[in-house]
mmCIF file of C-alpha atoms and ligand atoms in Angstrom:
data_model
loop_
_atom_site.group_PDB
_atom_site.id
_atom_site.type_symbol
_atom_site.label_atom_id
_atom_site.label_comp_id
_atom_site.label_asym_id
_atom_site.label_seq_id
_atom_site.Cartn_x
_atom_site.Cartn_y
_atom_site.Cartn_z
ATOM 1 C CA MET I 1 -36.071 -20.272 -11.074
ATOM 2 C CA SER I 2 -37.410 -16.751 -10.815
ATOM 3 C CA GLU I 3 -37.371 -13.943 -13.381
ATOM 4 C CA ARG I 4 -35.839 -11.739 -10.674
ATOM 5 C CA ARG I 5 -32.466 -13.457 -11.163
ATOM 6 C CA HIS I 6 -31.856 -11.805 -14.479
ATOM 7 C CA SER I 7 -33.413 -8.401 -14.706
ATOM 8 C CA ARG I 8 -32.688 -5.358 -16.811
ATOM 9 C CA HIS I 9 -29.857 -4.663 -14.361
ATOM 10 C CA ARG I 10 -28.468 -8.173 -14.141
ATOM 11 C CA SER I 11 -27.830 -10.104 -17.310
ATOM 12 C CA VAL I 12 -28.370 -13.823 -17.698
ATOM 13 C CA ALA I 13 -24.576 -14.296 -17.894
ATOM 14 C CA GLU I 14 -23.945 -12.303 -14.709
ATOM 15 C CA ALA I 15 -26.647 -14.214 -12.850
ATOM 16 C CA LEU I 16 -25.115 -17.519 -13.949
ATOM 17 C CA LEU I 17 -21.628 -16.435 -12.868
ATOM 18 C CA VAL I 18 -22.769 -15.383 -9.391
ATOM 19 C CA ASP I 19 -24.850 -18.567 -8.954
ATOM 20 C CA ARG I 20 -21.957 -20.781 -10.066
ATOM 21 C CA LEU I 21 -19.365 -19.057 -7.898
ATOM 22 C CA SER I 22 -21.671 -19.146 -4.854
ATOM 23 C CA ALA I 23 -22.240 -22.893 -5.357
ATOM 24 C CA GLN I 24 -18.515 -23.580 -5.903
ATOM 25 C CA LEU I 25 -17.537 -21.635 -2.783
ATOM 26 C CA ALA I 26 -20.296 -23.281 -0.725
ATOM 27 C CA ARG I 27 -18.999 -26.711 -1.781
ATOM 28 C CA TRP I 28 -15.400 -25.792 -0.935
ATOM 29 C CA GLN I 29 -16.500 -24.288 2.417
ATOM 30 C CA GLY I 30 -18.419 -27.458 3.257
ATOM 31 C CA GLU I 31 -15.475 -29.710 2.388
ATOM 32 C CA ARG I 32 -13.203 -27.611 4.646
ATOM 33 C CA GLY I 33 -15.799 -27.307 7.411
ATOM 34 C CA LEU I 34 -15.380 -23.507 7.600
ATOM 35 C CA ALA I 35 -17.998 -21.377 9.406
ATOM 36 C CA ASP I 36 -17.110 -18.450 7.152
ATOM 37 C CA TYR I 37 -14.145 -17.259 5.126
ATOM 38 C CA THR I 38 -12.209 -14.181 4.066
ATOM 39 C CA VAL I 39 -12.352 -12.930 0.475
ATOM 40 C CA THR I 40 -10.081 -10.552 -1.417
ATOM 41 C CA ASP I 41 -11.562 -9.086 -4.599
ATOM 42 C CA LEU I 42 -8.659 -7.770 -6.686
ATOM 43 C CA GLY I 43 -9.955 -5.163 -9.127
ATOM 44 C CA GLY I 44 -13.321 -5.400 -7.394
ATOM 45 C CA GLY I 45 -14.292 -1.900 -8.543
ATOM 46 C CA THR I 46 -17.534 -0.602 -7.043
ATOM 47 C CA GLY I 47 -18.027 -3.933 -5.297
ATOM 48 C CA THR I 48 -21.114 -5.542 -6.795
ATOM 49 C CA LEU I 49 -19.818 -9.090 -6.287
ATOM 50 C CA ALA I 50 -18.051 -8.160 -3.035
ATOM 51 C CA MET I 51 -21.353 -6.955 -1.578
ATOM 52 C CA SER I 52 -23.186 -10.166 -2.387
ATOM 53 C CA LEU I 53 -20.386 -12.169 -0.705
ATOM 54 C CA ALA I 54 -20.436 -9.833 2.333
ATOM 55 C CA GLU I 55 -24.224 -10.190 2.489
ATOM 56 C CA ALA I 56 -23.706 -13.953 2.637
ATOM 57 C CA GLY I 57 -21.707 -13.350 5.850
ATOM 58 C CA HIS I 58 -18.099 -13.389 4.630
ATOM 59 C CA ARG I 59 -15.409 -10.785 5.340
ATOM 60 C CA VAL I 60 -14.450 -9.135 2.072
ATOM 61 C CA THR I 61 -11.602 -6.792 1.103
ATOM 62 C CA VAL I 62 -11.725 -5.034 -2.268
ATOM 63 C CA VAL I 63 -8.301 -3.975 -3.575
ATOM 64 C CA ASP I 64 -8.559 -1.536 -6.476
ATOM 65 C CA PRO I 65 -6.428 1.365 -7.763
ATOM 66 C CA SER I 66 -9.438 3.561 -8.602
ATOM 67 C CA LEU I 67 -10.315 6.084 -5.895
ATOM 68 C CA ASP I 68 -13.618 6.789 -7.651
ATOM 69 C CA ALA I 69 -14.592 3.124 -7.563
ATOM 70 C CA LEU I 70 -13.575 2.875 -3.897
ATOM 71 C CA ALA I 71 -15.639 5.970 -3.000
ATOM 72 C CA SER I 72 -18.666 4.422 -4.665
ATOM 73 C CA LEU I 73 -17.964 1.112 -2.889
ATOM 74 C CA GLN I 74 -17.766 2.902 0.469
ATOM 75 C CA ARG I 75 -21.099 4.637 -0.141
ATOM 76 C CA ARG I 76 -22.850 1.450 -1.226
ATOM 77 C CA THR I 77 -21.350 -0.491 1.696
ATOM 78 C CA ALA I 78 -22.749 2.040 4.179
ATOM 79 C CA GLU I 79 -26.169 2.052 2.478
ATOM 80 C CA ARG I 80 -26.381 -1.730 2.780
ATOM 81 C CA GLY I 81 -25.132 -1.832 6.384
ATOM 82 C CA LEU I 82 -22.062 -3.908 5.520
ATOM 83 C CA VAL I 83 -19.281 -1.732 6.970
ATOM 84 C CA ASP I 84 -18.265 -4.368 9.515
ATOM 85 C CA ARG I 85 -17.700 -6.985 6.788
ATOM 86 C CA LEU I 86 -16.595 -5.121 3.653
ATOM 87 C CA ARG I 87 -13.671 -2.747 3.224
ATOM 88 C CA GLY I 88 -11.966 -1.157 0.242
ATOM 89 C CA ILE I 89 -8.216 -0.563 0.009
ATOM 90 C CA GLN I 90 -6.434 1.396 -2.692
ATOM 91 C CA GLY I 91 -3.858 -0.858 -4.320
ATOM 92 C CA ASP I 92 -3.243 -3.083 -7.276
ATOM 93 C CA ALA I 93 -1.770 -6.385 -8.333
ATOM 94 C CA GLY I 94 1.739 -4.939 -7.875
ATOM 95 C CA ASN I 95 1.459 -4.266 -4.128
ATOM 96 C CA LEU I 96 -1.118 -6.886 -3.167
ATOM 97 C CA VAL I 97 1.253 -8.966 -0.999
ATOM 98 C CA GLU I 98 2.698 -5.872 0.657
ATOM 99 C CA LEU I 99 -0.810 -4.632 1.487
ATOM 100 C CA LEU I 100 -2.380 -7.839 2.754
ATOM 101 C CA GLY I 101 0.520 -10.166 3.582
ATOM 102 C CA ALA I 102 1.317 -13.729 2.493
ATOM 103 C CA ASP I 103 -1.242 -16.489 3.169
ATOM 104 C CA SER I 104 -3.716 -13.867 4.353
ATOM 105 C CA THR I 105 -6.931 -14.692 2.489
ATOM 106 C CA ASP I 106 -9.052 -17.809 1.996
ATOM 107 C CA VAL I 107 -10.564 -16.783 -1.336
ATOM 108 C CA MET I 108 -9.110 -14.565 -4.058
ATOM 109 C CA VAL I 109 -11.474 -13.203 -6.697
ATOM 110 C CA CYS I 110 -10.117 -11.519 -9.817
ATOM 111 C CA HIS I 111 -12.939 -10.950 -12.295
ATOM 112 C CA ARG I 112 -12.626 -8.965 -15.531
ATOM 113 C CA THR I 113 -9.374 -7.436 -14.311
ATOM 114 C CA LEU I 114 -6.474 -9.679 -15.424
ATOM 115 C CA GLU I 115 -6.859 -8.270 -18.939
ATOM 116 C CA VAL I 116 -6.110 -4.710 -17.776
ATOM 117 C CA ILE I 117 -3.001 -5.746 -15.821
ATOM 118 C CA ASP I 118 0.307 -5.371 -17.696
ATOM 119 C CA ASP I 119 1.838 -8.613 -16.460
ATOM 120 C CA PRO I 120 -0.907 -11.182 -15.710
ATOM 121 C CA ALA I 121 1.545 -13.987 -14.857
ATOM 122 C CA THR I 122 3.231 -11.878 -12.137
ATOM 123 C CA ALA I 123 -0.186 -10.777 -10.867
ATOM 124 C CA LEU I 124 -1.287 -14.429 -10.574
ATOM 125 C CA ALA I 125 1.929 -15.221 -8.668
ATOM 126 C CA ALA I 126 1.098 -12.382 -6.228
ATOM 127 C CA MET I 127 -2.421 -13.812 -5.823
ATOM 128 C CA ALA I 128 -0.924 -17.254 -5.119
ATOM 129 C CA THR I 129 1.265 -15.759 -2.378
ATOM 130 C CA THR I 130 -1.686 -13.966 -0.815
ATOM 131 C CA VAL I 131 -4.043 -16.970 -0.793
ATOM 132 C CA ARG I 132 -3.611 -19.513 2.002
ATOM 133 C CA PRO I 133 -2.566 -23.019 0.906
ATOM 134 C CA GLY I 134 -5.811 -24.856 0.133
ATOM 135 C CA GLY I 135 -7.575 -21.544 -0.525
ATOM 136 C CA VAL I 136 -9.528 -20.704 -3.666
ATOM 137 C CA LEU I 137 -8.922 -18.515 -6.705
ATOM 138 C CA SER I 138 -11.757 -17.418 -9.022
ATOM 139 C CA VAL I 139 -10.721 -15.738 -12.279
ATOM 140 C CA VAL I 140 -12.909 -14.345 -15.063
ATOM 141 C CA VAL I 141 -11.338 -13.066 -18.293
ATOM 142 C CA PRO I 142 -12.664 -12.074 -21.734
ATOM 143 C CA GLN I 143 -12.075 -14.710 -24.384
ATOM 144 C CA ARG I 144 -10.365 -14.071 -27.713
ATOM 145 C CA ARG I 145 -12.651 -16.237 -29.874
ATOM 146 C CA ALA I 146 -15.782 -14.542 -28.508
ATOM 147 C CA ALA I 147 -14.435 -11.144 -29.554
ATOM 148 C CA VAL I 148 -13.660 -12.412 -33.056
ATOM 149 C CA ILE I 149 -17.184 -13.834 -33.445
ATOM 150 C CA SER I 150 -18.902 -10.799 -31.970
ATOM 151 C CA GLN I 151 -17.034 -8.306 -34.195
ATOM 152 C CA ALA I 152 -17.623 -10.378 -37.338
ATOM 153 C CA LEU I 153 -21.359 -10.786 -36.588
ATOM 154 C CA GLN I 154 -21.655 -7.004 -36.397
ATOM 155 C CA GLY I 155 -19.918 -6.681 -39.773
ATOM 156 C CA HIS I 156 -16.704 -5.281 -38.261
ATOM 157 C CA ILE I 157 -14.399 -7.636 -40.126
ATOM 158 C CA GLY I 158 -11.264 -5.498 -39.619
ATOM 159 C CA SER I 159 -11.896 -5.482 -35.869
ATOM 160 C CA ALA I 160 -12.487 -9.249 -35.967
ATOM 161 C CA LEU I 161 -9.093 -9.682 -37.619
ATOM 162 C CA GLN I 162 -7.457 -7.475 -34.974
ATOM 163 C CA ALA I 163 -9.201 -9.379 -32.170
ATOM 164 C CA ILE I 164 -7.390 -12.573 -33.223
ATOM 165 C CA ASP I 165 -4.138 -11.082 -31.913
ATOM 166 C CA ASP I 166 -5.520 -8.869 -29.138
ATOM 167 C CA PRO I 167 -3.135 -9.369 -26.184
ATOM 168 C CA SER I 168 -5.814 -8.300 -23.691
ATOM 169 C CA ARG I 169 -7.973 -11.339 -24.559
ATOM 170 C CA PHE I 170 -7.313 -14.882 -23.405
ATOM 171 C CA ASP I 171 -7.744 -18.410 -24.665
ATOM 172 C CA LEU I 172 -8.934 -20.883 -22.059
ATOM 173 C CA ASP I 173 -5.929 -23.209 -22.455
ATOM 174 C CA GLU I 174 -3.508 -20.327 -22.044
ATOM 175 C CA LEU I 175 -5.342 -19.114 -18.928
ATOM 176 C CA VAL I 176 -5.376 -22.580 -17.352
ATOM 177 C CA GLU I 177 -1.632 -22.890 -18.029
ATOM 178 C CA MET I 178 -0.902 -19.514 -16.416
ATOM 179 C CA ILE I 179 -2.986 -20.284 -13.325
ATOM 180 C CA THR I 180 -1.306 -23.680 -12.937
ATOM 181 C CA ALA I 181 2.174 -22.151 -13.351
ATOM 182 C CA ALA I 182 1.361 -19.663 -10.574
ATOM 183 C CA GLY I 183 0.883 -22.522 -8.083
ATOM 184 C CA PHE I 184 -2.816 -23.386 -8.265
ATOM 185 C CA GLU I 185 -4.560 -26.629 -9.086
ATOM 186 C CA VAL I 186 -7.309 -25.877 -11.591
ATOM 187 C CA GLY I 187 -10.748 -27.245 -10.716
ATOM 188 C CA GLU I 188 -13.824 -26.061 -12.583
ATOM 189 C CA VAL I 189 -13.508 -24.385 -15.966
ATOM 190 C CA GLU I 190 -16.553 -22.873 -17.637
ATOM 191 C CA GLY I 191 -17.680 -20.448 -20.295
ATOM 192 C CA ILE I 192 -19.971 -17.641 -19.167
ATOM 193 C CA GLY I 193 -22.117 -15.999 -21.853
ATOM 194 C CA VAL I 194 -21.958 -18.433 -24.766
ATOM 195 C CA LEU I 195 -24.958 -17.101 -26.682
ATOM 196 C CA SER I 196 -26.914 -14.696 -24.462
ATOM 197 C CA GLN I 197 -25.020 -11.612 -25.646
ATOM 198 C CA HIS I 198 -26.227 -12.343 -29.196
ATOM 199 C CA VAL I 199 -29.888 -12.259 -28.133
ATOM 200 C CA PRO I 200 -31.265 -8.676 -28.173
ATOM 201 C CA PRO I 201 -32.134 -7.523 -24.598
ATOM 202 C CA ALA I 202 -35.507 -6.161 -25.803
ATOM 203 C CA MET I 203 -36.422 -9.647 -27.022
ATOM 204 C CA ILE I 204 -35.445 -11.199 -23.680
ATOM 205 C CA GLU I 205 -37.552 -8.676 -21.796
ATOM 206 C CA SER I 206 -40.559 -8.886 -24.118
ATOM 207 C CA GLU I 207 -41.220 -12.602 -23.845
ATOM 208 C CA THR I 208 -42.198 -14.155 -20.533
ATOM 209 C CA GLY I 209 -40.008 -17.088 -19.620
ATOM 210 C CA LEU I 210 -37.356 -16.402 -22.266
ATOM 211 C CA ALA I 211 -34.777 -15.215 -19.729
ATOM 212 C CA ASP I 212 -35.230 -18.406 -17.703
ATOM 213 C CA GLN I 213 -34.866 -20.541 -20.837
ATOM 214 C CA LEU I 214 -31.760 -18.611 -21.818
ATOM 215 C CA TYR I 215 -30.348 -19.113 -18.314
ATOM 216 C CA GLU I 216 -30.919 -22.862 -18.667
ATOM 217 C CA LEU I 217 -29.330 -22.870 -22.134
ATOM 218 C CA GLU I 218 -26.288 -20.953 -20.871
ATOM 219 C CA SER I 219 -26.027 -23.248 -17.895
ATOM 220 C CA ARG I 220 -26.098 -26.369 -20.121
ATOM 221 C CA LEU I 221 -23.537 -24.977 -22.600
ATOM 222 C CA SER I 222 -21.144 -23.530 -20.035
ATOM 223 C CA THR I 223 -19.200 -26.736 -19.410
ATOM 224 C CA ASP I 224 -19.316 -28.175 -22.942
ATOM 225 C CA PRO I 225 -15.691 -27.799 -24.171
ATOM 226 C CA ALA I 226 -16.653 -26.619 -27.672
ATOM 227 C CA PHE I 227 -19.228 -24.085 -26.471
ATOM 228 C CA ARG I 228 -17.254 -22.807 -23.488
ATOM 229 C CA ALA I 229 -14.310 -22.025 -25.811
ATOM 230 C CA ILE I 230 -16.416 -19.376 -27.586
ATOM 231 C CA ALA I 231 -18.123 -17.872 -24.534
ATOM 232 C CA SER I 232 -17.626 -14.169 -23.850
ATOM 233 C CA TRP I 233 -15.979 -14.953 -20.531
ATOM 234 C CA ALA I 234 -13.862 -17.795 -19.251
ATOM 235 C CA HIS I 235 -14.343 -18.618 -15.559
ATOM 236 C CA VAL I 236 -11.723 -20.723 -13.815
ATOM 237 C CA VAL I 237 -11.847 -21.855 -10.200
ATOM 238 C CA ALA I 238 -8.623 -23.212 -8.732
ATOM 239 C CA GLU I 239 -7.153 -24.138 -5.354
ATOM 240 C CA ARG I 240 -3.772 -23.057 -4.109
ATOM 241 C CA VAL I 241 -1.529 -26.093 -3.990
ATOM 242 C CA VAL I 242 -0.576 -27.199 -0.473
ATOM 243 C CA ALA I 243 3.214 -27.547 -0.454
HETATM 244 C C1 LIG J 301 -13.714 -3.940 -15.686
HETATM 245 S S1 LIG J 301 -13.447 -3.539 -14.020
HETATM 246 C C2 LIG J 301 -13.963 -5.040 -13.215
HETATM 247 C C3 LIG J 301 -14.709 -4.783 -11.965
HETATM 248 C C4 LIG J 301 -15.271 -6.032 -11.282
HETATM 249 N N1 LIG J 301 -14.214 -6.949 -10.895
HETATM 250 C C5 LIG J 301 -16.295 -6.734 -12.159
HETATM 251 O O1 LIG J 301 -16.138 -7.929 -12.467
HETATM 252 O O2 LIG J 301 -17.302 -6.102 -12.514
HETATM 253 C C6 LIG J 301 -11.679 -3.608 -13.873
HETATM 254 C C7 LIG J 301 -11.194 -3.124 -12.514
HETATM 255 O O3 LIG J 301 -9.773 -3.354 -12.434
HETATM 256 C C8 LIG J 301 -9.189 -2.257 -11.764
HETATM 257 N N2 LIG J 301 -7.742 -2.263 -12.106
HETATM 258 C C9 LIG J 301 -7.103 -1.602 -13.107
HETATM 259 N N3 LIG J 301 -5.775 -1.871 -13.083
HETATM 260 C C10 LIG J 301 -5.562 -2.726 -12.041
HETATM 261 C C11 LIG J 301 -4.405 -3.366 -11.476
HETATM 262 N N4 LIG J 301 -3.187 -3.190 -12.012
HETATM 263 N N5 LIG J 301 -4.557 -4.177 -10.391
HETATM 264 C C12 LIG J 301 -5.792 -4.359 -9.863
HETATM 265 N N6 LIG J 301 -6.925 -3.787 -10.345
HETATM 266 C C13 LIG J 301 -6.819 -2.984 -11.422
HETATM 267 C C14 LIG J 301 -9.986 -1.068 -12.258
HETATM 268 O O4 LIG J 301 -9.878 0.063 -11.406
HETATM 269 C C15 LIG J 301 -11.406 -1.636 -12.305
HETATM 270 O O5 LIG J 301 -12.096 -1.446 -11.084
#
């Protein structure tokens, strides 16, 4: 494993998430025998993940309400020569089906966005309508317990108390229930960023090999039920149920 995977610009947790999702999608693609697939990235922002999927040869649509983010996405897409495979559309969870149509995408990605949507259950139902039966959903949300721990470790006990009831944070069980209720069959469930955010970045950068060790540690802990429950991010991969 190379040090390039997690640089100053790409944290250990981000590198693990991208590696895991790429492997999960490759497995699913192989099982289905697909040459390539279409991806919708809801709340994809400036398109960092969308670009890596487009670079892997897939056709990606980013749907995001922010015109600023879409302008940045358009610029980056042109710079990387991906205009034929990556497009941005202004929209949100509320008009997703209207914009793209039912059963119109093979893979739906919704990372770090469900928590800013007013009605996550309705948004997941819209994603289920947009994904083809047998298609994949990948969701990443911030976890409640991680926020409580992080605030308390910084001495912000009042904020830790508030984080217990923060409606914009999720518990893994609750997320799995919501995704299932929307019409998906949940597959892999993992915690991304169990401990790495508690290790000072300067320390990671100063010691050769530490980032790789931390990556391995995160990788090992990510599927352990006790550790994944306190990770910064919950990552759930599910398949749309075939009726
Ligand atoms: C924290 S960013 C996440 C960006 C990217 N998915 C990532 O993982 O880095 C949240 C994104 O959600 C978008 N957003 C806000 N409200 C939304 C909504 N109702 N439906 C879809 N996207 C929304 C924002 O414009 C922003 O780009």
